Amino acid sequence: MEYLKFEEQVNALLKKMSLREKVGQLNQQVGPCNEEDMKRLKDAVRKGEIGSIIMAHSATAGNDPQQSINMKMYEELQRVAVEESPNRIPLIYGRDVIHGHHTVYPIPLAMSASFDSGLIQQCYRCVAKEATADGIHWTFTPMLDLCRDPRWGRIIEGPGEDPLVGSKLSEAVVKGLQGEDISKEDSLVACAKHFIGYGASEGGRDYHRTEISDYSLYNYYLPAFRSAVNAGVATVMSSFNDINGQPVTSGYHYLTEILREQLGFQGFVISDWDAVHQLIKQGVCETEAESVALAIEAGVDMDMADGHYINHLEESVHSGAVPMDVVDQAVKRVLRIKFTAGLFEHPYSNKETLDKKEHLKIARQMAVKSMVLLKNDNQILPLKKSQKIALVGPFVDERRALLGSWTLDGCAEETPTLLETMIDKIGKDRIFLNKDLNGLYDNTVETAAQADVIVLALGESEKVTGEARSLSDITLSKDQIELIKTAKFTGKKVIGVMFCGRPIAMEGIAEYLDAILYAWHSGSATANAVCDILFGDAVPSAKTPITFPRRTGHIPLYYNVTSSGHYVNGYYNENPQYSYNDSLSSPYYPFGYGLSYTTFLYTDLQCKNKTLSIEEIKKGKKYTVAVTIRNTGDYDGEEIVQLYIHDKVASVMRPLRELKAYEKVFLAQNEEKQVVFELGKDELGFYNSQGEYIIEKGEFEIYVGSNCLTENKCSIFII
Ligand code: GLC
C-alpha cells in the first residue's frame, strides 16, 4: 500500500497550519457521553485542537459495557471539523472492532485455529462493511501479540504461539479490513497492535514487564508485524510493556529504527490508552512534558486519551525540547492516512443497509472451521439426530460468553443458546435437561438415565479473558470438574463442549470425557456451529494454534522450543529424570493438533532437488517437498497439512520445529491428493541479533504431518 501519493496535498496543508492545529492532529480524545462532553469537544474541534476521537468510554473497552455509537453526536462533531475548523481537516473516528461489529465472529485465537486465511479475510471484509456503515473510520485491529502463556487474558485476542500463523492472520485481517482500496467508503483503516512484545508479559500478568532479546524479537515477535506492514497496514499501536527496561512507548529502537527504518512502515503510530502518561509511572521521566518529549521523539505520532500532547507539545517546541520537524513529521504521517483513507472525500458514514443474514452465514462457517475436535474415543461423534441427549452444565443457556471479550457492538440477547439450537436441530423430546449445578449427583444421574449420551456444556466466562483478565490457574471451575466426574460415573458416554477463550490445562478433565469439542468463544453463531458439528452436518477440521498444557505449572510450554543440553525436550519426548518429578512435561494437546470425523493417511514424502547451494537459494531457487494424503475414513473432510523444519546445526540454537508452510486440503472419502510445498530463502533463514537475515549451510529435517509431533520426515541440504 503506497502512502506517499498525497505528499503534495499534505505539505500544502501543513504550511497553512498553526502549531496549535498541528498538535491538535496528534491528539485523540475520548468520545462524548453527554451534552456537556459535546460542548467541550465541539469547542476544541472548532479550534482544530482534536485530530481523532476514540469511540469508547473507558480504558478497558473490551470488558466494560460501552454505549452504542450515537451517530448524531459523531456526525455533528465531524460537521464542525469539516465546516468550521481553521483548515477543515476531518476527524478520524476509531473503535475497537476486534472480531466483529453487530455480527460477531470467533475470537481471533479461535479464528487462527481454522488456518484459513481466505475465510478470515472474508469475515473481516464483512466487519469493515458493518463498522463503516456506523460511521467508524478506523479499528484497533489486528492484535498480533504472539503469546506462550495462556494465563494472560489477552491471549484470546491474538494468533496464538506461532509466527507463521500470526503472519497469515495479520495479512488476512489487514486486507479484509482495508479492502482492495483503502479510500473506499466501506474500507476500515486497520491498526497492527500492540507493537511490540506485549504477549511476553511476565507471569501472564497483564501490563507487566518483558525480557525479549533482539534475536527472539526478530524471529518470533516481529514476523506478524512485518506481514502487516507488507499488507499495507495504515496504523500501528505502540504497546504498554517495556522490553528489558525500555518502555516501547519511548523506544526509538522499536518504533523508529525497527518499525520504520527496517520494516518500511509509512503510516502513523498511536499510543495505547494513557500510555504516554504511564512513562512517568514506568520511571523514565518525572513530568507530563517530559513524557511527551520522550514519546514523540521515539515515534509515537498520536496520543490516545490522556491529552498530554495537546497540553504540553506546543510549549516543548517553543522551549526547544522537541524540534519543530519532529512534530511536522508526525502530523504529515497522520494527514497522509486521512488523505489516503478518503476522509476528505467522505468524512461521514455511508449508512449503507447491509444483509446481515449473509454475514451471519459467514460467521457460522468461520465458527465451524475454528472449533477443534480434541478427543473422540470410539467415534462417539457425530451423534445421530435420533439419539436421546442429556444436556447438562452451566453453559446450556449461555449467550453472552459465547460472543467472547471485545464485542462492544455484539448483542448477547440475539445470540442463540446451545439449548435453543439443539431443540431446533433434533426437537425438544430428545433432550433431557439439567441446567443447575446443585443436586449435582442425583439430578445428573436421573437425567442421564433417560438418555443415550451426556453432552456437557462447559466453559469459562468472557469476563476472565481479554484485557486485565489474567488467571493464575487455567482450568475449569471446581463445580464443573465435579460435574464431569459425576457424568462419567453414570456409565454413559460423555461429550464435553468447551466454551473457553484460552486453552485450559486439561489434566484431570480430559480423562473423564469420551469426546471434547473445543468451541472457544466463537461469536454470534457459536451454538449453531456446535450443533452442526455434534450432529454431523459439518466435519471438524481446525487445529490448535496454541499448546494445551497438562497443568498451569507447565507454562510456558510451546512447540517451537530449542533443544536442551541434557536431552531433546519434554515437548517432544518424556524423560522422567529431567522433567518434573511430579508430572509428565509433554503437552496435553500439542500445537497444530485437531481431529476430524475421518482419517488421513500420509505417504510418499519426498524432497526433490535435495541439495542447493546458498548462492542458488539467494537467487531464488527452491526445494520442492511433496507428500500424498488419502482420506481413509467414512466422511469427506479437510486436513490442514503442516510442514515444519528443524535446522539441525546453526551458529545459534534453532527450534526443534518451526512451522514454515501449511495447506488445507479437501478430500472426499477415499480420495487421494498430492500436496506440494516449495522451500526457499524465506523459509530457511533466520535473523541474527542485529536483524540481519542469514542463511547457513547444513542439514534441515523436513516434517510433514497433521501436527507438530509428526515423525514423518525427510532431509534437505544447503551446501
Ligand atoms: C486498551 C487496549 C488496546 C485498545 C485501546 C483502546 O487499553 O490495550 O488494545 O485498542 O485501549 O480501547
XYZ file of C-alpha atoms and ligand atoms in Angstrom:
731
model
C 0.000 0.000 0.000
C 1.522 3.302 -1.091
C 1.002 6.098 1.420
C 3.152 8.742 -0.242
C 0.951 9.719 -3.166
C -0.623 12.682 -1.361
C 2.609 14.330 -0.257
C 1.821 17.474 -2.248
C -1.556 17.961 -0.557
C -0.059 17.065 2.817
C 2.771 19.577 2.509
C 0.463 22.301 1.216
C -1.916 21.781 4.148
C 0.913 21.617 6.682
C 2.146 25.038 5.550
C -1.204 26.574 6.415
C -1.456 25.090 9.902
C -0.572 26.838 13.157
C 1.489 24.920 15.724
C -1.690 24.535 17.836
C -3.506 22.924 14.910
C -0.574 20.643 14.144
C -0.538 19.419 17.719
C -4.327 19.048 17.500
C -3.917 16.467 14.756
C -1.823 14.377 17.164
C -4.472 14.482 19.869
C -7.033 11.688 20.212
C -9.803 12.438 22.663
C -12.419 10.151 24.248
C -15.867 10.265 22.648
C -18.882 12.150 24.057
C -21.194 10.580 26.629
C -23.463 13.583 27.106
C -24.224 17.161 26.049
C -21.544 18.578 28.334
C -18.940 16.442 26.576
C -20.357 17.534 23.243
C -19.942 21.219 24.046
C -16.353 20.757 25.215
C -15.434 18.616 22.232
C -17.127 20.895 19.700
C -15.212 23.904 21.035
C -11.917 22.047 20.772
C -12.701 20.647 17.309
C -13.712 24.113 16.097
C -10.237 25.361 17.126
C -8.557 22.466 15.375
C -7.306 21.003 18.673
C -8.509 17.421 18.057
C -7.488 15.109 15.189
C -9.231 11.924 16.266
C -11.880 10.638 18.648
C -11.944 7.145 20.097
C -15.475 5.747 20.273
C -15.013 4.240 23.711
C -15.827 5.374 27.211
C -13.293 3.505 29.308
C -9.694 2.339 29.230
C -10.813 -1.301 29.167
C -13.460 -1.102 26.485
C -13.297 -4.851 25.954
C -14.615 -5.524 29.436
C -16.885 -2.600 30.290
C -20.258 -2.301 28.552
C -19.864 0.528 26.048
C -22.576 2.882 24.940
C -23.627 2.142 21.376
C -22.485 4.701 18.851
C -24.589 7.864 18.886
C -24.243 8.672 15.206
C -25.840 12.108 15.594
C -23.159 13.209 18.038
C -20.301 11.979 15.868
C -21.789 13.437 12.692
C -22.187 16.803 14.421
C -18.570 16.777 15.602
C -17.437 15.876 12.093
C -19.561 18.674 10.670
C -17.813 21.164 12.951
C -14.429 19.790 11.861
C -15.057 19.935 8.114
C -17.095 23.163 8.102
C -15.813 25.301 10.975
C -12.267 24.311 11.959
C -9.436 26.515 10.603
C -8.345 24.122 7.847
C -11.428 21.897 7.585
C -9.464 18.745 8.419
C -11.839 15.795 9.079
C -11.669 13.819 12.307
C -10.773 10.124 12.135
C -13.010 8.015 14.385
C -11.504 4.872 15.923
C -13.233 1.995 17.754
C -12.172 -1.450 18.985
C -13.872 -3.556 16.344
C -11.798 -6.612 17.235
C -13.650 -9.660 15.904
C -16.982 -8.318 14.737
C -19.331 -5.375 14.943
C -23.056 -6.274 15.149
C -22.277 -9.709 13.719
C -19.623 -11.264 15.948
C -17.060 -13.760 14.634
C -14.954 -16.154 16.721
C -12.263 -14.623 18.916
C -9.040 -14.251 16.890
C -7.363 -17.151 18.712
C -10.237 -19.362 17.545
C -10.133 -17.998 14.007
C -6.420 -18.807 13.957
C -7.368 -22.460 14.594
C -9.026 -22.516 11.169
C -5.678 -21.967 9.408
C -7.951 -20.464 6.751
C -6.703 -17.025 5.673
C -9.276 -16.735 2.911
C -12.219 -17.188 5.242
C -10.680 -14.909 7.874
C -10.238 -12.194 5.254
C -13.850 -12.660 4.168
C -15.020 -12.242 7.778
C -13.086 -9.001 8.188
C -14.459 -7.651 4.924
C -17.938 -8.085 6.456
C -16.687 -6.482 9.691
C -15.468 -3.449 7.750
C -18.820 -3.039 5.979
C -20.793 -3.130 9.229
C -18.439 -0.796 11.088
C -18.130 1.842 8.343
C -21.910 1.863 7.965
C -21.965 3.031 11.591
C -19.543 5.882 10.905
C -16.376 4.183 12.154
C -13.260 5.003 10.083
C -10.542 3.086 11.961
C -10.309 -0.001 14.146
C -7.587 -1.045 16.576
C -7.185 -4.446 14.971
C -5.386 -6.873 14.254
C -3.896 -7.672 17.644
C -0.687 -9.549 16.760
C 0.850 -10.314 20.130
C 2.238 -13.841 19.971
C 1.917 -15.474 23.366
C 3.158 -18.624 25.087
C 1.318 -18.014 28.339
C -2.436 -18.748 28.456
C -2.629 -17.219 31.945
C -2.632 -13.891 30.047
C -6.248 -12.980 29.352
C -5.357 -11.198 26.110
C -4.101 -14.411 24.506
C -7.634 -14.732 23.135
C -7.219 -11.570 21.058
C -4.201 -12.770 19.113
C -2.973 -15.560 16.831
C -1.526 -17.928 19.469
C 2.089 -19.066 19.650
C 3.310 -19.322 16.087
C 4.959 -16.635 13.896
C 3.656 -18.045 10.588
C 0.073 -18.358 11.818
C 0.449 -14.826 13.169
C 1.749 -13.554 9.844
C -1.075 -15.150 7.882
C -3.735 -13.845 10.286
C -2.145 -10.410 10.117
C -2.269 -10.238 6.333
C -5.818 -11.607 6.151
C -7.191 -9.144 8.699
C -5.450 -6.089 7.230
C -6.580 -6.955 3.692
C -10.087 -7.791 4.859
C -10.488 -4.538 6.777
C -8.774 -2.147 4.354
C -10.059 -3.886 1.227
C -8.619 -3.558 -2.251
C -8.678 0.243 -1.956
C -8.438 1.872 1.473
C -10.068 5.045 0.131
C -13.399 3.274 -0.409
C -16.276 4.130 1.940
C -16.559 0.533 3.186
C -12.841 0.227 3.925
C -11.859 0.359 7.567
C -8.378 1.651 8.457
C -6.537 -1.135 10.313
C -4.122 -0.882 13.220
C -1.489 -3.540 13.941
C -1.115 -3.809 17.709
C 0.495 -3.869 20.198
C 3.916 -3.112 18.848
C 5.773 -4.969 20.356
C 6.256 -7.895 22.727
C 3.191 -7.348 24.952
C 2.371 -11.073 24.802
C 5.556 -11.849 26.733
C 4.183 -10.142 29.871
C 5.961 -11.827 32.749
C 3.877 -14.466 34.517
C 0.996 -13.835 32.172
C 0.223 -10.812 34.343
C -1.237 -8.077 32.164
C 0.702 -4.834 31.548
C 3.811 -6.449 33.028
C 7.454 -6.219 32.116
C 9.073 -8.347 29.397
C 12.564 -9.622 28.706
C 13.000 -10.129 24.960
C 16.331 -10.474 23.205
C 16.612 -8.924 19.763
C 17.176 -12.491 18.479
C 13.743 -13.508 19.760
C 12.200 -10.224 18.724
C 13.273 -10.555 15.118
C 12.495 -14.268 14.740
C 9.431 -14.625 16.905
C 7.534 -11.407 17.764
C 8.248 -9.316 14.668
C 7.110 -11.500 11.713
C 3.392 -10.824 12.230
C 4.052 -7.057 12.199
C 6.325 -7.360 9.174
C 3.443 -9.116 7.454
C 1.005 -6.353 8.471
C 3.314 -3.657 7.067
C 3.772 -5.638 3.853
C -0.016 -5.962 3.631
C -0.252 -2.164 3.850
C -1.479 -1.609 7.389
C -2.113 2.110 7.775
C -1.526 2.465 11.516
C 0.289 0.756 14.387
C -0.368 0.977 18.119
C 2.593 1.022 20.491
C 2.405 -1.376 23.419
C 2.218 -0.723 27.175
C 5.082 -3.042 28.069
C 8.750 -2.346 28.418
C 11.356 -4.584 26.801
C 14.404 -5.182 29.018
C 13.697 -1.953 30.904
C 12.953 0.198 27.851
C 9.260 1.188 27.597
C 8.156 0.664 23.988
C 6.209 3.957 24.112
C 9.537 5.770 24.403
C 11.528 3.174 22.477
C 13.141 4.824 19.431
C 14.859 1.484 18.595
C 11.491 -0.224 18.320
C 9.168 2.470 16.916
C 11.586 4.138 14.520
C 14.665 2.022 13.810
C 12.827 -1.312 13.541
C 9.254 -0.368 12.598
C 10.018 2.487 10.199
C 13.571 2.120 9.020
C 13.760 -1.679 8.822
C 10.147 -2.673 8.101
C 9.403 0.427 5.991
C 6.175 1.360 7.774
C 4.763 4.583 6.261
C 1.609 5.113 8.333
C 1.267 6.604 11.784
C 1.724 5.240 15.300
C -0.833 5.811 18.043
C -0.049 5.169 21.694
C -2.126 2.809 23.754
C -4.633 4.350 26.164
C -2.828 6.695 28.585
C 0.497 5.010 27.700
C 2.313 8.334 27.266
C 1.379 9.288 30.823
C 2.415 5.836 32.024
C 6.036 6.634 31.147
C 6.022 8.580 34.409
C 4.851 5.503 36.313
C 7.438 3.433 34.477
C 10.006 5.742 35.949
C 11.711 7.044 32.807
C 10.572 10.633 33.341
C 9.097 12.879 36.005
C 6.708 15.268 34.281
C 3.997 15.070 31.647
C 6.019 17.402 29.404
C 8.987 15.025 29.619
C 6.758 12.045 28.802
C 5.545 13.892 25.697
C 9.078 14.643 24.509
C 10.157 11.022 25.018
C 7.138 9.564 23.224
C 7.072 11.801 20.164
C 10.832 11.602 19.670
C 10.626 7.792 19.865
C 7.983 7.733 17.126
C 4.551 7.916 18.776
C 2.656 10.216 16.424
C -0.754 10.327 18.130
C -1.526 10.336 21.842
C -4.546 8.284 22.972
C -6.833 9.676 25.635
C -4.511 11.317 28.183
C -4.361 14.716 26.434
C -0.650 15.165 27.118
C 0.274 16.115 23.559
C -2.298 18.924 23.313
C -1.391 20.138 26.804
C 2.402 20.140 26.530
C 3.708 19.740 22.988
C 3.470 23.419 21.953
C 5.459 24.533 24.983
C 8.001 21.747 24.325
C 8.510 23.053 20.777
C 8.826 26.676 21.965
C 11.356 25.637 24.620
C 13.316 23.613 22.059
C 12.765 20.358 23.968
C 11.055 18.976 20.854
C 12.237 20.073 17.389
C 9.529 21.504 15.117
C 10.439 18.959 12.454
C 9.581 16.055 14.755
C 6.079 17.462 15.113
C 5.816 18.172 11.370
C 6.794 14.595 10.502
C 4.185 13.212 12.900
C 1.476 15.491 11.523
C 2.383 14.553 7.964
C 2.009 10.862 8.793
C -1.442 11.447 10.253
C -2.559 13.645 7.349
C -1.313 11.204 4.719
C -3.510 8.473 6.210
C -6.510 10.812 6.330
C -5.976 11.676 2.656
C -5.309 8.076 1.595
C -8.339 6.786 3.513
C -10.515 9.233 1.563
C -11.667 11.120 4.673
C -11.570 14.458 2.892
C -13.923 12.983 0.241
C -16.266 11.060 2.528
C -15.959 12.198 6.164
C -19.409 10.873 7.106
C -20.811 7.361 7.391
C -22.098 5.721 4.236
C -25.100 4.473 6.259
C -25.325 1.516 3.924
C -28.001 -1.020 4.871
C -26.418 -4.449 4.924
C -27.605 -8.025 4.519
C -26.530 -9.206 7.974
C -28.032 -12.648 7.298
C -25.213 -13.162 4.811
C -22.690 -12.039 7.429
C -24.183 -14.446 9.965
C -23.829 -17.284 7.458
C -20.135 -16.499 7.077
C -19.786 -16.212 10.857
C -21.258 -19.707 11.165
C -18.809 -21.098 8.593
C -15.954 -19.431 10.452
C -17.128 -20.850 13.776
C -17.365 -24.366 12.337
C -13.837 -24.082 10.916
C -12.486 -22.742 14.221
C -13.752 -25.415 16.625
C -11.192 -28.092 17.452
C -12.170 -31.723 17.986
C -9.646 -32.678 20.674
C -10.956 -36.139 21.507
C -13.413 -38.604 20.016
C -12.924 -42.036 21.562
C -14.582 -44.845 19.639
C -16.018 -42.288 17.242
C -18.954 -41.465 19.506
C -19.226 -38.277 17.492
C -21.055 -37.351 15.345
C -24.287 -38.053 17.210
C -27.388 -39.307 15.449
C -30.390 -36.975 15.434
C -32.441 -39.897 16.739
C -30.354 -40.231 19.916
C -31.615 -39.035 23.296
C -29.316 -36.410 24.801
C -28.834 -35.455 28.436
C -27.830 -31.806 28.075
C -26.146 -30.708 31.296
C -23.994 -27.881 32.580
C -23.670 -24.133 33.208
C -23.365 -23.157 29.534
C -26.578 -24.794 28.366
C -28.365 -21.454 28.415
C -25.371 -19.164 27.999
C -25.443 -16.286 25.485
C -23.009 -13.516 26.457
C -19.888 -15.662 26.972
C -20.283 -17.177 23.516
C -19.523 -13.774 21.982
C -16.228 -13.545 23.870
C -14.391 -10.479 25.105
C -14.030 -7.278 22.994
C -17.511 -7.306 21.448
C -18.627 -3.693 22.018
C -21.471 -3.848 19.488
C -22.433 -7.509 19.649
C -25.880 -8.357 21.018
C -25.944 -11.163 23.584
C -29.749 -11.250 23.602
C -29.706 -12.181 19.907
C -27.097 -14.919 20.405
C -28.728 -18.374 20.315
C -28.001 -20.711 23.230
C -26.899 -24.307 22.883
C -30.269 -25.455 24.232
C -32.309 -23.423 21.755
C -30.143 -24.554 18.854
C -30.208 -28.206 19.853
C -34.010 -28.092 20.088
C -34.093 -26.649 16.568
C -31.792 -29.396 15.410
C -33.360 -32.523 16.975
C -36.575 -31.434 18.716
C -37.443 -30.989 22.389
C -38.461 -34.594 23.050
C -34.980 -35.982 22.711
C -33.357 -33.557 25.109
C -33.254 -34.233 28.865
C -32.108 -31.199 30.699
C -30.237 -30.500 33.893
C -29.052 -26.914 33.934
C -28.411 -26.368 37.577
C -25.245 -27.478 39.292
C -26.981 -28.130 42.610
C -28.157 -31.627 43.235
C -25.177 -32.421 41.110
C -25.255 -36.169 41.503
C -28.872 -37.205 41.654
C -30.181 -34.759 39.013
C -27.433 -35.602 36.589
C -27.739 -39.314 37.133
C -31.513 -39.133 36.804
C -31.241 -37.069 33.640
C -28.581 -39.319 32.221
C -30.560 -42.446 32.893
C -33.149 -41.325 30.333
C -30.597 -40.563 27.645
C -28.178 -42.341 25.334
C -25.312 -39.889 25.832
C -24.478 -36.882 28.002
C -23.454 -33.590 26.442
C -21.804 -31.276 28.976
C -21.911 -27.545 28.220
C -18.791 -26.281 29.988
C -16.504 -23.283 29.761
C -15.205 -20.032 31.124
C -16.859 -16.650 31.204
C -15.689 -13.964 28.797
C -15.038 -11.965 31.968
C -11.884 -13.966 32.727
C -10.476 -13.303 29.259
C -9.292 -10.173 27.478
C -7.617 -7.106 28.945
C -6.715 -7.050 32.627
C -8.221 -10.535 32.942
C -5.302 -12.904 33.651
C -5.686 -16.107 35.665
C -3.158 -17.764 37.934
C -4.766 -21.169 37.336
C -6.053 -22.053 33.892
C -8.567 -24.784 34.477
C -12.307 -25.235 34.731
C -14.187 -24.256 37.876
C -14.291 -26.935 40.574
C -18.034 -27.485 40.257
C -17.630 -28.130 36.521
C -14.891 -30.679 37.196
C -17.163 -32.362 39.758
C -19.941 -32.367 37.186
C -17.675 -34.031 34.623
C -16.749 -36.802 37.068
C -20.378 -37.266 38.058
C -21.369 -37.592 34.425
C -18.608 -40.108 33.846
C -19.696 -42.226 36.806
C -23.171 -42.618 35.314
C -21.591 -45.023 32.867
C -22.875 -43.118 29.848
C -20.636 -41.753 27.131
C -19.796 -38.120 27.936
C -19.133 -35.385 25.398
C -17.621 -32.137 26.650
C -18.350 -28.972 24.672
C -15.943 -26.334 25.984
C -16.823 -22.670 25.533
C -13.470 -21.246 26.607
C -11.396 -18.281 25.439
C -7.923 -19.503 26.344
C -6.612 -23.075 26.176
C -7.113 -24.650 29.588
C -4.928 -27.155 31.446
C -6.603 -30.435 30.615
C -5.209 -32.835 33.230
C -7.997 -34.086 35.482
C -10.586 -33.068 32.923
C -9.968 -34.695 29.554
C -9.544 -38.176 31.081
C -13.187 -38.195 32.135
C -14.546 -37.184 28.756
C -15.059 -39.519 25.831
C -15.135 -36.645 23.355
C -14.135 -32.982 23.540
C -15.223 -30.255 21.143
C -13.323 -27.051 21.916
C -15.887 -24.471 20.837
C -13.988 -21.387 22.129
C -15.989 -18.161 22.270
C -16.981 -18.298 18.627
C -19.321 -15.364 18.262
C -22.921 -14.962 17.144
C -23.112 -18.423 15.551
C -21.301 -20.421 18.232
C -24.222 -22.664 19.199
C -25.238 -23.292 15.610
C -21.720 -24.341 14.737
C -21.545 -26.648 17.754
C -24.750 -28.422 16.714
C -23.642 -28.590 13.075
C -20.534 -30.460 14.218
C -22.120 -32.565 17.005
C -24.768 -33.960 14.647
C -22.513 -34.404 11.641
C -23.834 -31.591 9.447
C -20.250 -30.311 9.453
C -16.963 -32.176 9.830
C -14.407 -30.506 12.136
C -11.027 -29.565 10.648
C -9.486 -26.974 12.994
C -6.086 -27.364 14.660
C -4.750 -25.909 17.908
C -2.955 -22.586 17.291
C -1.674 -22.797 20.859
C -0.339 -25.598 23.059
C -2.735 -27.076 25.652
C -0.612 -27.822 28.737
C -1.394 -30.539 31.268
C -1.102 -28.136 34.178
C -0.757 -24.400 34.722
C 2.598 -25.091 36.323
C 3.986 -26.210 32.970
C 3.650 -22.753 31.446
C 5.483 -21.597 29.341
C 5.236 -24.699 27.133
C 5.447 -24.188 23.394
C 6.268 -26.224 20.317
C 8.982 -24.087 18.678
C 11.375 -24.662 21.530
C 15.127 -25.281 21.228
C 16.757 -28.459 22.456
C 18.406 -28.626 25.872
C 21.883 -29.963 26.566
C 20.690 -32.945 28.590
C 18.018 -34.351 26.331
C 15.805 -33.319 23.473
C 12.934 -31.677 25.280
C 9.870 -32.543 27.289
C 7.674 -31.299 24.485
C 8.939 -33.945 22.086
C 9.525 -36.788 24.448
C 9.317 -37.603 28.115
C 12.409 -38.021 30.211
C 11.262 -38.508 33.801
C 14.758 -37.969 35.103
C 14.943 -34.389 33.841
C 11.393 -33.151 33.597
C 9.113 -32.661 36.575
C 9.267 -35.300 39.262
C 5.538 -34.920 39.858
C 4.131 -34.969 36.320
C 4.775 -35.596 32.687
C 6.046 -32.473 30.947
C 4.769 -33.043 27.426
C 1.724 -31.062 26.265
C -1.756 -32.435 26.785
C -2.569 -31.413 23.225
C 0.308 -30.106 21.061
C 0.380 -27.254 18.614
C -1.299 -27.942 15.271
C -3.433 -30.763 16.700
C -7.068 -31.493 15.889
C -9.207 -34.472 14.853
C -11.689 -34.940 12.045
C -14.543 -37.416 11.720
C -12.494 -39.066 9.048
C -8.862 -40.156 8.967
C -5.988 -39.203 6.704
C -3.015 -41.269 5.656
C 0.275 -39.540 4.721
C 2.557 -41.432 2.347
C 5.331 -40.892 -0.117
C 7.005 -37.854 1.462
C 9.811 -36.790 -0.802
C 12.129 -33.832 -1.106
C 13.060 -33.204 -4.709
C 16.341 -31.383 -5.506
C 17.565 -32.290 -2.032
C 20.720 -30.152 -2.245
C 21.132 -26.487 -3.180
C 23.912 -24.006 -2.569
C 23.463 -20.832 -0.568
C 24.016 -18.829 -3.770
C 21.319 -20.766 -5.613
C 18.894 -20.185 -2.749
C 19.703 -16.485 -2.630
C 18.983 -16.349 -6.364
C 15.536 -17.775 -5.708
C 15.977 -21.497 -6.279
C 13.727 -23.619 -4.104
C 13.392 -27.122 -2.746
C 10.216 -28.996 -3.599
C 8.623 -31.147 -0.924
C 5.747 -33.406 -1.902
C 3.505 -35.675 0.141
C 0.485 -37.806 -0.702
C -2.598 -37.753 1.515
C -5.505 -40.149 1.336
C -8.851 -39.877 3.080
C -9.135 -43.323 4.651
C -12.279 -42.735 6.715
C -16.062 -42.576 6.362
C -16.573 -38.851 5.859
C -15.486 -36.213 3.384
C -13.205 -33.844 5.257
C -10.498 -31.202 5.265
C -6.970 -31.729 6.522
C -4.550 -28.925 7.398
C -1.280 -30.327 6.135
C 1.613 -28.813 8.062
C 5.269 -28.539 7.125
C 7.867 -27.982 9.848
C 11.618 -27.578 9.548
C 14.396 -28.329 12.008
C 17.703 -26.608 11.259
C 19.893 -29.249 12.861
C 23.143 -27.295 13.275
C 23.467 -23.492 13.097
C 25.573 -20.670 14.504
C 22.900 -20.182 17.178
C 20.378 -22.676 18.616
C 17.380 -23.086 16.341
C 13.957 -24.503 17.302
C 13.309 -28.252 17.134
C 10.326 -27.487 14.915
C 9.276 -24.372 13.034
C 6.049 -24.264 11.064
C 7.053 -22.967 7.638
C 4.063 -23.843 5.464
C 0.577 -25.297 5.668
C -2.223 -26.062 3.276
C -5.830 -27.039 3.929
C -6.965 -29.741 1.507
C -10.461 -31.128 0.987
C -10.600 -34.887 0.373
C -13.719 -36.882 -0.362
C -13.885 -40.378 1.131
C -11.108 -42.473 -0.369
C -9.792 -39.553 -2.382
C -6.018 -39.108 -2.613
C -4.105 -35.910 -3.413
C -0.515 -34.851 -3.625
C 0.374 -31.679 -1.755
C 3.491 -29.823 -2.864
C 5.382 -27.207 -0.872
C 8.271 -25.035 -2.012
C 11.006 -24.024 0.432
C 13.400 -21.198 -0.316
C 15.132 -18.212 1.193
C 12.093 -17.021 3.153
C 11.650 -20.366 4.871
C 15.208 -21.483 5.563
C 16.957 -18.450 7.006
C 16.728 -16.636 10.332
C 17.568 -13.234 11.803
C 20.611 -12.648 13.929
C 20.503 -10.208 16.853
C 21.366 -7.320 14.565
C 18.297 -8.019 12.466
C 20.274 -9.359 9.503
C 18.605 -12.232 7.695
C 21.056 -15.077 7.222
C 21.117 -18.450 5.544
C 23.583 -21.075 6.671
C 24.766 -24.380 5.308
C 23.731 -27.681 6.775
C 21.011 -30.314 7.016
C 17.384 -29.414 7.560
C 14.922 -32.068 8.655
C 11.542 -31.535 6.996
C 8.485 -32.838 8.876
C 5.114 -33.040 7.132
C 2.046 -34.182 9.005
C -1.114 -33.369 10.887
C 0.516 -31.698 13.903
C 3.928 -30.666 15.249
C 4.660 -34.102 16.745
C 4.682 -35.852 13.381
C 7.696 -38.080 12.749
C 7.040 -38.165 9.002
C 10.284 -36.611 7.767
C 12.917 -36.255 5.064
C 16.029 -34.077 4.791
C 17.341 -31.327 2.549
C 20.825 -29.866 2.471
C 22.290 -26.399 1.927
C 25.900 -26.519 0.798
C -6.770 -0.621 25.612
C -6.048 -1.734 24.864
C -5.980 -1.529 23.378
C -7.244 -0.837 22.900
C -7.215 0.561 23.476
C -8.478 1.349 23.103
O -6.087 -0.314 26.790
O -4.734 -2.046 25.323
O -5.837 -2.830 22.784
O -7.291 -0.774 21.481
O -7.044 0.574 24.888
O -9.593 0.783 23.722
